[in-house]
């Protein structure tokens, strides 16, 4: 019986099948052993063993290619993440996770340099379980990571805890021990190349068991670290670009805003200039500024009194020519109460104070819920511009408001110059009226009409006087006071003479209003006497003579700094007045008693006459009246209630006795 040896072909075919199936090296190595047991001859067995070694080499080569393919895929994925970079933290987490996966380590982490603190800190971790480790900070040169950051070179340790190449610190060793790490590989994150490269951090892969990292693993981690450095640099560049874009957008917005403000300022300037060139008045400027600034605007003179206004702040300013001569009147032409006059004076004083503050700062100021800007001619305060309804005023609008005050000052100067010129011409007329009213009455009336003054219309005549040192200031104040009211002033015999149309009040009220305003404008007390109404040259001259006498009497009576007319000076006024209004004086002095007696049939006037006639003796008065003394006392109490507590002062007693005599003489 013949003996046949086994063929090597089945074993070679088995090698190919295992190789194609990706079998482990152990199975490939077992094929040669099976051939030996099967009795393959020596020569064929050598072929099988050679084929086995070749299959193992092919398997290793295929495994390296597959690993390289996996690494390249990971790197390509990382590059794709970088290309679509949106969130830096997300990209860094992806890189750290891939490093852990490709190197097959228990954990991976990334640290970044803190330039302000001068150390490095944990930025991203994957697979870490220790909070102490996740919050570690490493100084340059400390530990493996600190050495990587300091030298910009990769370092690997199969067992960090026993590796003496690194500077161990208590905090680092505690963190590594708490995490349970043994083998650590770290590579630098480099921006740039060569000696000029900058280390911005490090990428690590670590195991909890001893391990030696192969050179290809170090190279792979270095590639991932390069991608991480690019991601960080790209993110920083994008952040800088976003910041630059934001700053550029902000600058662009500022430029557009500035351009719009410049255009608006130019348009506003053209509009205000056009108003001036077309002969616009202060009221037109106020209306234009109110429209431009979306608020309400008022113009006040240097004493704080209104010249013109818009909206609800216009009050009684219906024609835009309100002037200090009307400041003592309430709406409707009624005499303002003392409280109203006081409130108006306080308001005017507050505006003057705000205007002075504006002049000191050279800018508009916000006071009491309104903007105030001084209207100046050099350093002279002509008045102020007031803006209501705009508590917030940005810089462009504020500059527009301040520029409007310049236009307003030009108009006020122009108006004042025209008024002063007209007043000098009209003042000559006043001088002729007062010195020679009968020389040519018709000619004087005609001259007045040519100058815009109707002398046949009733006028109040005011005579004002201040100290000799303030005479020139008083003359200027009179011009300002009459500005816009249709009146005229002149200096005559050392006093300012003002002729102004009647406004429905009396000469005393006109004199008091003028005294207050002229005093504020001139800066010194001014005494004003009023007379009139007077129409025609002769009547105006007579009114002036009465005013001069009244002014002299006010000085004698100690009433300097105030205003009054002859009728308000009691019996002195009766003596000084041209009409000698006896009945008016009696009615003004005894009126309450006469009315009481007429209504109730009492004898208060007779009792008062008897009381004065008996030298103030109650006993003699009751005998003359044939009544009980208590009746006299009761009647005197009633007189006290009707005439007021000052009825028995020496001055009032004199006026009462004179009135009683005149009443008796007239048949009362």
Tab-separated table of C-alpha atoms in Angstrom, residues 12 132 189 254 667:
chain	number	residue	atom	x	y	z
A	12	UNK	CA	-2.338	28.181	1.437
A	132	UNK	CA	-10.056	68.628	41.305
A	189	UNK	CA	-0.515	74.041	20.635
A	254	UNK	CA	-21.899	107.958	14.354
A	667	UNK	CA	-74.153	169.836	51.940
